[in-house]
Amino acid sequence: MTLEERIHNDLSSAMRKKDELVMMTLRMTLAAFHSRSIEKKGKGEDTVLSDEEATSIVTREVKKRKESAEAFLKGGRADLGEKEMKECAILEAYIPAQVDDATLEKEVDAAIQKTAPDGMKDFGKVMSVATKSLKGRADGTRIATCVRKKLASEA
């Protein structure tokens, strides 16, 4: 069962339970899937989303909601911030588990070995390799922090 099918099934279940928050969140996610399919159709590509594409869309939606929640909380709108965090929690169930710090460091070390960087000026090269190897399994911010730490300790 693909991620998109799983979300469709969960939406049907939420509709039966009359869970408004889950229904709204999953509908917005399916709308994002649909938008991506239309975008692919315009480029002449296959409109069916792969699980990798669907996961990246869900990850992007989670990130949007976290940023919105942060903005709402800073703006004194705790009620809307909480709603965004609840939506975020719903969507996080569809994202594969993030790698632990030890695995992250191993992957970054492997990327450093592969690129043989010359200090922080080669940060982009290391990030490129590390991001490809950790795609979908670690947040870009976590990867960047680890790469910076490793490159700074080598200097």
Tab-separated table of C-alpha atoms in Angstrom:
chain	number	residue	atom	x	y	z
A	1	MET	CA	0.000	0.000	0.000
A	2	THR	CA	1.443	3.337	-1.026
A	3	LEU	CA	1.596	6.317	1.300
A	4	GLU	CA	-1.080	8.091	-0.725
A	5	GLU	CA	-3.412	5.078	-0.428
A	6	ARG	CA	-2.744	4.906	3.306
A	7	ILE	CA	-3.696	8.564	3.705
A	8	HIS	CA	-6.871	8.004	1.636
A	9	ASN	CA	-7.830	5.069	3.890
A	10	ASP	CA	-7.124	7.083	7.034
A	11	LEU	CA	-9.213	9.951	5.651
A	12	SER	CA	-12.142	7.571	5.125
A	13	SER	CA	-11.725	6.312	8.675
A	14	ALA	CA	-11.599	9.873	10.047
A	15	MET	CA	-14.755	10.720	8.101
A	16	ARG	CA	-16.566	7.783	9.692
A	17	LYS	CA	-15.385	8.933	13.139
A	18	LYS	CA	-16.245	12.561	12.289
A	19	ASP	CA	-12.770	13.677	13.385
A	20	GLU	CA	-12.677	17.165	11.856
A	21	LEU	CA	-9.012	17.946	12.573
A	22	VAL	CA	-7.723	14.711	11.031
A	23	MET	CA	-10.055	15.085	8.041
A	24	MET	CA	-8.930	18.645	7.372
A	25	THR	CA	-5.236	17.797	7.769
A	26	LEU	CA	-5.361	14.762	5.488
A	27	ARG	CA	-7.417	16.610	2.880
A	28	MET	CA	-4.809	19.378	2.744
A	29	THR	CA	-2.093	16.764	2.330
A	30	LEU	CA	-3.994	15.049	-0.476
A	31	ALA	CA	-4.432	18.464	-2.105
A	32	ALA	CA	-0.646	18.900	-1.978
A	33	PHE	CA	-0.286	15.466	-3.638
A	34	HIS	CA	-2.768	16.505	-6.319
A	35	SER	CA	-0.902	19.771	-6.944
A	36	ARG	CA	2.341	17.850	-7.397
A	37	SER	CA	0.637	15.449	-9.834
A	38	ILE	CA	-0.635	18.390	-11.891
A	39	GLU	CA	2.847	19.910	-11.850
A	40	LYS	CA	4.306	16.623	-13.117
A	41	LYS	CA	1.636	16.365	-15.819
A	42	GLY	CA	2.597	19.826	-17.076
A	43	LYS	CA	6.179	18.629	-17.466
A	44	GLY	CA	5.029	15.549	-19.373
A	45	GLU	CA	6.031	13.162	-16.582
A	46	ASP	CA	4.090	10.264	-15.074
A	47	THR	CA	1.488	11.764	-12.727
A	48	VAL	CA	1.605	8.903	-10.214
A	49	LEU	CA	3.586	9.932	-7.138
A	50	SER	CA	6.251	7.605	-5.817
A	51	ASP	CA	6.395	6.954	-2.081
A	52	GLU	CA	9.595	9.008	-1.958
A	53	GLU	CA	7.826	12.014	-3.504
A	54	ALA	CA	4.824	11.561	-1.219
A	55	THR	CA	7.094	11.373	1.820
A	56	SER	CA	8.892	14.560	0.803
A	57	ILE	CA	5.526	16.321	0.412
A	58	VAL	CA	4.394	15.171	3.859
A	59	THR	CA	7.748	16.258	5.312
A	60	ARG	CA	7.337	19.674	3.709
A	61	GLU	CA	3.800	19.942	5.141
A	62	VAL	CA	5.122	19.085	8.614
A	63	LYS	CA	7.799	21.750	8.287
A	64	LYS	CA	5.207	24.340	7.204
A	65	ARG	CA	3.040	23.528	10.192
A	66	LYS	CA	5.945	23.756	12.636
A	67	GLU	CA	6.901	27.161	11.249
A	68	SER	CA	3.282	28.334	11.404
A	69	ALA	CA	2.910	27.112	14.979
A	70	GLU	CA	6.069	28.966	15.952
A	71	ALA	CA	4.795	32.165	14.335
A	72	PHE	CA	1.390	31.849	15.991
A	73	LEU	CA	2.946	31.282	19.411
A	74	LYS	CA	5.240	34.289	18.971
A	75	GLY	CA	2.249	36.345	17.863
A	76	GLY	CA	0.287	35.460	20.987
A	77	ARG	CA	-2.146	33.097	19.259
A	78	ALA	CA	-1.595	29.979	21.349
A	79	ASP	CA	-4.894	28.460	20.180
A	80	LEU	CA	-3.844	28.479	16.520
A	81	GLY	CA	-0.321	27.381	17.463
A	82	GLU	CA	-1.702	24.345	19.277
A	83	LYS	CA	-3.906	23.476	16.290
A	84	GLU	CA	-0.885	23.596	13.970
A	85	MET	CA	1.093	21.369	16.348
A	86	LYS	CA	-1.768	18.846	16.444
A	87	GLU	CA	-1.826	18.797	12.636
A	88	CYS	CA	1.936	18.350	12.680
A	89	ALA	CA	1.604	15.343	15.013
A	90	ILE	CA	-1.002	13.789	12.698
A	91	LEU	CA	1.279	14.132	9.669
A	92	GLU	CA	4.414	12.924	11.468
A	93	ALA	CA	2.802	9.482	11.685
A	94	TYR	CA	3.294	9.207	7.900
A	95	ILE	CA	6.989	10.087	7.891
A	96	PRO	CA	9.585	7.333	8.320
A	97	ALA	CA	11.452	7.409	11.615
A	98	GLN	CA	14.391	9.799	11.721
A	99	VAL	CA	17.860	8.310	12.134
A	100	ASP	CA	19.520	8.541	15.518
A	101	ASP	CA	22.538	10.771	16.144
A	102	ALA	CA	25.062	7.912	15.923
A	103	THR	CA	23.821	6.861	12.474
A	104	LEU	CA	23.732	10.491	11.368
A	105	GLU	CA	27.363	10.948	12.403
A	106	LYS	CA	28.399	7.748	10.576
A	107	GLU	CA	26.727	8.928	7.365
A	108	VAL	CA	28.315	12.386	7.675
A	109	ASP	CA	31.721	10.779	8.315
A	110	ALA	CA	31.239	8.673	5.176
A	111	ALA	CA	30.342	11.812	3.202
A	112	ILE	CA	33.465	13.548	4.521
A	113	GLN	CA	35.621	10.561	3.521
A	114	LYS	CA	34.055	10.556	0.063
A	115	THR	CA	34.543	14.282	-0.618
A	116	ALA	CA	37.865	14.851	1.201
A	117	PRO	CA	36.938	18.445	2.113
A	118	ASP	CA	39.425	21.223	2.691
A	119	GLY	CA	37.759	22.814	5.712
A	120	MET	CA	34.499	24.744	5.867
A	121	LYS	CA	34.816	26.031	2.308
A	122	ASP	CA	33.779	22.557	1.078
A	123	PHE	CA	30.691	22.510	3.309
A	124	GLY	CA	28.387	22.444	0.258
A	125	LYS	CA	30.094	19.401	-1.261
A	126	VAL	CA	29.820	17.431	1.979
A	127	MET	CA	26.201	18.526	2.468
A	128	SER	CA	25.319	17.404	-1.050
A	129	VAL	CA	26.665	13.891	-0.487
A	130	ALA	CA	25.298	13.608	3.065
A	131	THR	CA	21.846	14.856	2.085
A	132	LYS	CA	21.608	12.331	-0.747
A	133	SER	CA	22.558	9.436	1.536
A	134	LEU	CA	20.174	10.539	4.308
A	135	LYS	CA	17.262	11.701	2.128
A	136	GLY	CA	14.001	11.313	4.000
A	137	ARG	CA	15.693	9.889	7.072
A	138	ALA	CA	17.090	13.080	8.609
A	139	ASP	CA	16.162	16.739	8.625
A	140	GLY	CA	18.447	19.037	6.635
A	141	THR	CA	19.056	21.206	9.687
A	142	ARG	CA	20.307	18.225	11.695
A	143	ILE	CA	22.578	17.177	8.833
A	144	ALA	CA	23.983	20.705	8.444
A	145	THR	CA	24.671	21.001	12.173
A	146	CYS	CA	26.520	17.688	12.201
A	147	VAL	CA	28.545	18.562	9.072
A	148	ARG	CA	29.532	21.947	10.541
A	149	LYS	CA	30.598	20.307	13.795
A	150	LYS	CA	32.686	17.681	11.998
A	151	LEU	CA	34.327	20.156	9.597
A	152	ALA	CA	35.088	22.597	12.421
A	153	SER	CA	36.744	19.851	14.478
A	154	GLU	CA	38.935	18.865	11.510
A	155	ALA	CA	40.163	22.425	10.959
